Amino acid sequence: MFILMYSLLGIAVLLFIVSLFMKDPYKKLQEDIDQLSIQQVQEIYKIKKKLKVLEEELLIDEVDMNPAIPVADRQPVADNSANPIHAIIKNQVWSLASQGVSIEKIASQSSLSTAQVQQIITEGVKKGFAE
């Protein structure tokens, strides 16, 4: 009986010592997860950086976006209002008009008068931006 107990105790101690020297099976998995997390953060940073560059490019004046017309031949766009309408708002109006949104809804969403919205839409039709 004592021999059985001592042998089981010896096996337990031996297995305990062996387990201390074995590799942790979850260590590699944890390292892989950490590496993926770092890569994901780096890619998100790159995407945000590219998005910021694209947003800055969209803020360029509409006149600068048309390279087909030489700079010397460009004429300023005549606005009837005291405050010129920004190109982003014009693009929004053209987009909403092409989706079939009514002029009144476009005017309320863009904080413009219906006359200004109509003027932007006709300007877009002339340039081929809106239908």
PDB file of C-alpha atoms in Angstrom:
ATOM      1  CA  MET A   1       0.000   0.000   0.000  1.00  0.00           C
ATOM      2  CA  PHE A   2       2.809   2.400   0.908  1.00  0.00           C
ATOM      3  CA  ILE A   3       4.593   1.476  -2.288  1.00  0.00           C
ATOM      4  CA  LEU A   4       1.516   2.445  -4.319  1.00  0.00           C
ATOM      5  CA  MET A   5       1.186   5.783  -2.510  1.00  0.00           C
ATOM      6  CA  TYR A   6       4.891   6.585  -2.877  1.00  0.00           C
ATOM      7  CA  SER A   7       4.853   5.644  -6.525  1.00  0.00           C
ATOM      8  CA  LEU A   8       1.770   7.842  -7.184  1.00  0.00           C
ATOM      9  CA  LEU A   9       3.385  10.683  -5.234  1.00  0.00           C
ATOM     10  CA  GLY A  10       6.605  10.234  -7.231  1.00  0.00           C
ATOM     11  CA  ILE A  11       4.701  10.275 -10.526  1.00  0.00           C
ATOM     12  CA  ALA A  12       2.809  13.421  -9.442  1.00  0.00           C
ATOM     13  CA  VAL A  13       6.046  15.216  -8.532  1.00  0.00           C
ATOM     14  CA  LEU A  14       7.659  14.102 -11.795  1.00  0.00           C
ATOM     15  CA  LEU A  15       4.671  15.333 -13.855  1.00  0.00           C
ATOM     16  CA  PHE A  16       4.700  18.633 -11.952  1.00  0.00           C
ATOM     17  CA  ILE A  17       8.396  19.186 -12.722  1.00  0.00           C
ATOM     18  CA  VAL A  18       7.856  18.257 -16.386  1.00  0.00           C
ATOM     19  CA  SER A  19       4.932  20.690 -16.622  1.00  0.00           C
ATOM     20  CA  LEU A  20       7.190  23.532 -15.433  1.00  0.00           C
ATOM     21  CA  PHE A  21       9.518  23.003 -18.390  1.00  0.00           C
ATOM     22  CA  MET A  22       6.818  22.525 -21.021  1.00  0.00           C
ATOM     23  CA  LYS A  23       5.934  25.321 -23.393  1.00  0.00           C
ATOM     24  CA  ASP A  24       2.771  27.214 -22.664  1.00  0.00           C
ATOM     25  CA  PRO A  25       0.331  26.305 -25.480  1.00  0.00           C
ATOM     26  CA  TYR A  26      -1.494  29.636 -25.146  1.00  0.00           C
ATOM     27  CA  LYS A  27       1.628  31.779 -25.253  1.00  0.00           C
ATOM     28  CA  LYS A  28       1.959  31.585 -29.055  1.00  0.00           C
ATOM     29  CA  LEU A  29      -1.758  32.207 -29.455  1.00  0.00           C
ATOM     30  CA  GLN A  30      -1.500  35.286 -27.233  1.00  0.00           C
ATOM     31  CA  GLU A  31       1.483  36.558 -29.237  1.00  0.00           C
ATOM     32  CA  ASP A  32      -0.447  36.065 -32.491  1.00  0.00           C
ATOM     33  CA  ILE A  33      -3.437  37.971 -31.121  1.00  0.00           C
ATOM     34  CA  ASP A  34      -1.177  40.795 -29.955  1.00  0.00           C
ATOM     35  CA  GLN A  35       0.472  40.955 -33.375  1.00  0.00           C
ATOM     36  CA  LEU A  36      -2.911  41.087 -35.126  1.00  0.00           C
ATOM     37  CA  SER A  37      -4.061  43.847 -32.789  1.00  0.00           C
ATOM     38  CA  ILE A  38      -0.966  45.900 -33.547  1.00  0.00           C
ATOM     39  CA  GLN A  39      -1.420  45.395 -37.292  1.00  0.00           C
ATOM     40  CA  GLN A  40      -5.065  46.399 -37.058  1.00  0.00           C
ATOM     41  CA  VAL A  41      -4.237  49.591 -35.180  1.00  0.00           C
ATOM     42  CA  GLN A  42      -1.563  50.438 -37.766  1.00  0.00           C
ATOM     43  CA  GLU A  43      -3.962  49.873 -40.657  1.00  0.00           C
ATOM     44  CA  ILE A  44      -6.669  51.973 -39.011  1.00  0.00           C
ATOM     45  CA  TYR A  45      -4.128  54.763 -38.586  1.00  0.00           C
ATOM     46  CA  LYS A  46      -3.156  54.539 -42.265  1.00  0.00           C
ATOM     47  CA  ILE A  47      -6.817  54.567 -43.344  1.00  0.00           C
ATOM     48  CA  LYS A  48      -7.557  57.595 -41.178  1.00  0.00           C
ATOM     49  CA  LYS A  49      -4.528  59.364 -42.623  1.00  0.00           C
ATOM     50  CA  LYS A  50      -5.627  58.617 -46.197  1.00  0.00           C
ATOM     51  CA  LEU A  51      -9.178  59.707 -45.384  1.00  0.00           C
ATOM     52  CA  LYS A  52      -7.883  62.996 -44.032  1.00  0.00           C
ATOM     53  CA  VAL A  53      -5.915  63.574 -47.245  1.00  0.00           C
ATOM     54  CA  LEU A  54      -8.994  62.778 -49.349  1.00  0.00           C
ATOM     55  CA  GLU A  55     -11.145  65.139 -47.298  1.00  0.00           C
ATOM     56  CA  GLU A  56      -8.591  67.894 -47.788  1.00  0.00           C
ATOM     57  CA  GLU A  57      -8.591  67.229 -51.539  1.00  0.00           C
ATOM     58  CA  LEU A  58     -12.381  67.522 -51.603  1.00  0.00           C
ATOM     59  CA  LEU A  59     -12.146  70.938 -49.998  1.00  0.00           C
ATOM     60  CA  ILE A  60     -10.195  72.239 -52.988  1.00  0.00           C
ATOM     61  CA  ASP A  61     -12.166  74.862 -54.866  1.00  0.00           C
ATOM     62  CA  GLU A  62     -14.253  73.578 -57.760  1.00  0.00           C
ATOM     63  CA  VAL A  63     -12.331  75.782 -60.212  1.00  0.00           C
ATOM     64  CA  ASP A  64      -9.057  74.043 -59.328  1.00  0.00           C
ATOM     65  CA  MET A  65     -10.595  70.644 -60.014  1.00  0.00           C
ATOM     66  CA  ASN A  66     -11.115  71.292 -63.754  1.00  0.00           C
ATOM     67  CA  PRO A  67      -7.668  71.026 -65.411  1.00  0.00           C
ATOM     68  CA  ALA A  68      -9.144  71.091 -68.945  1.00  0.00           C
ATOM     69  CA  ILE A  69      -9.553  74.871 -68.786  1.00  0.00           C
ATOM     70  CA  PRO A  70      -6.246  76.761 -68.659  1.00  0.00           C
ATOM     71  CA  VAL A  71      -5.825  79.004 -65.633  1.00  0.00           C
ATOM     72  CA  ALA A  72      -5.583  82.160 -67.783  1.00  0.00           C
ATOM     73  CA  ASP A  73      -8.922  81.385 -69.490  1.00  0.00           C
ATOM     74  CA  ARG A  74     -10.894  80.816 -66.303  1.00  0.00           C
ATOM     75  CA  GLN A  75     -13.553  83.328 -65.471  1.00  0.00           C
ATOM     76  CA  PRO A  76     -14.979  83.738 -61.992  1.00  0.00           C
ATOM     77  CA  VAL A  77     -18.406  82.229 -61.451  1.00  0.00           C
ATOM     78  CA  ALA A  78     -20.986  84.966 -60.973  1.00  0.00           C
ATOM     79  CA  ASP A  79     -23.007  84.654 -57.784  1.00  0.00           C
ATOM     80  CA  ASN A  80     -26.135  86.683 -57.255  1.00  0.00           C
ATOM     81  CA  SER A  81     -25.890  86.425 -53.484  1.00  0.00           C
ATOM     82  CA  ALA A  82     -23.460  88.210 -51.187  1.00  0.00           C
ATOM     83  CA  ASN A  83     -22.197  84.892 -49.766  1.00  0.00           C
ATOM     84  CA  PRO A  84     -20.789  82.463 -52.347  1.00  0.00           C
ATOM     85  CA  ILE A  85     -22.023  78.899 -52.072  1.00  0.00           C
ATOM     86  CA  HIS A  86     -19.309  76.394 -51.189  1.00  0.00           C
ATOM     87  CA  ALA A  87     -18.494  73.583 -53.637  1.00  0.00           C
ATOM     88  CA  ILE A  88     -19.335  70.895 -51.063  1.00  0.00           C
ATOM     89  CA  ILE A  89     -22.856  72.279 -50.673  1.00  0.00           C
ATOM     90  CA  LYS A  90     -23.224  72.398 -54.453  1.00  0.00           C
ATOM     91  CA  ASN A  91     -22.136  68.760 -54.700  1.00  0.00           C
ATOM     92  CA  GLN A  92     -24.652  67.858 -51.997  1.00  0.00           C
ATOM     93  CA  VAL A  93     -27.435  69.684 -53.866  1.00  0.00           C
ATOM     94  CA  TRP A  94     -26.503  67.947 -57.136  1.00  0.00           C
ATOM     95  CA  SER A  95     -26.422  64.574 -55.407  1.00  0.00           C
ATOM     96  CA  LEU A  96     -29.823  65.072 -53.777  1.00  0.00           C
ATOM     97  CA  ALA A  97     -31.303  66.362 -57.036  1.00  0.00           C
ATOM     98  CA  SER A  98     -30.031  63.323 -58.924  1.00  0.00           C
ATOM     99  CA  GLN A  99     -31.689  61.117 -56.281  1.00  0.00           C
ATOM    100  CA  GLY A 100     -35.025  62.792 -57.009  1.00  0.00           C
ATOM    101  CA  VAL A 101     -35.372  64.795 -53.789  1.00  0.00           C
ATOM    102  CA  SER A 102     -37.682  67.799 -54.127  1.00  0.00           C
ATOM    103  CA  ILE A 103     -36.247  71.312 -54.309  1.00  0.00           C
ATOM    104  CA  GLU A 104     -37.997  72.308 -51.081  1.00  0.00           C
ATOM    105  CA  LYS A 105     -36.434  69.406 -49.161  1.00  0.00           C
ATOM    106  CA  ILE A 106     -33.018  70.156 -50.631  1.00  0.00           C
ATOM    107  CA  ALA A 107     -33.409  73.808 -49.614  1.00  0.00           C
ATOM    108  CA  SER A 108     -34.338  72.884 -46.040  1.00  0.00           C
ATOM    109  CA  GLN A 109     -31.499  70.343 -45.714  1.00  0.00           C
ATOM    110  CA  SER A 110     -28.832  72.641 -47.128  1.00  0.00           C
ATOM    111  CA  SER A 111     -30.084  75.888 -45.495  1.00  0.00           C
ATOM    112  CA  LEU A 112     -30.437  77.562 -48.883  1.00  0.00           C
ATOM    113  CA  SER A 113     -33.361  79.282 -50.521  1.00  0.00           C
ATOM    114  CA  THR A 114     -35.310  77.451 -53.216  1.00  0.00           C
ATOM    115  CA  ALA A 115     -34.033  79.999 -55.743  1.00  0.00           C
ATOM    116  CA  GLN A 116     -30.431  79.221 -54.820  1.00  0.00           C
ATOM    117  CA  VAL A 117     -31.113  75.493 -55.054  1.00  0.00           C
ATOM    118  CA  GLN A 118     -32.701  75.940 -58.469  1.00  0.00           C
ATOM    119  CA  GLN A 119     -29.713  78.031 -59.597  1.00  0.00           C
ATOM    120  CA  ILE A 120     -27.258  75.336 -58.410  1.00  0.00           C
ATOM    121  CA  ILE A 121     -29.230  72.608 -60.168  1.00  0.00           C
ATOM    122  CA  THR A 122     -29.334  74.517 -63.459  1.00  0.00           C
ATOM    123  CA  GLU A 123     -25.615  75.233 -63.112  1.00  0.00           C
ATOM    124  CA  GLY A 124     -25.031  71.524 -62.558  1.00  0.00           C
ATOM    125  CA  VAL A 125     -27.104  70.597 -65.600  1.00  0.00           C
ATOM    126  CA  LYS A 126     -25.092  73.010 -67.731  1.00  0.00           C
ATOM    127  CA  LYS A 127     -21.831  71.494 -66.466  1.00  0.00           C
ATOM    128  CA  GLY A 128     -23.170  67.972 -66.767  1.00  0.00           C
ATOM    129  CA  PHE A 129     -23.008  67.168 -63.039  1.00  0.00           C
ATOM    130  CA  ALA A 130     -26.735  66.786 -62.398  1.00  0.00           C
ATOM    131  CA  GLU A 131     -29.651  65.638 -64.455  1.00  0.00           C
TER     132      GLU A 131
END
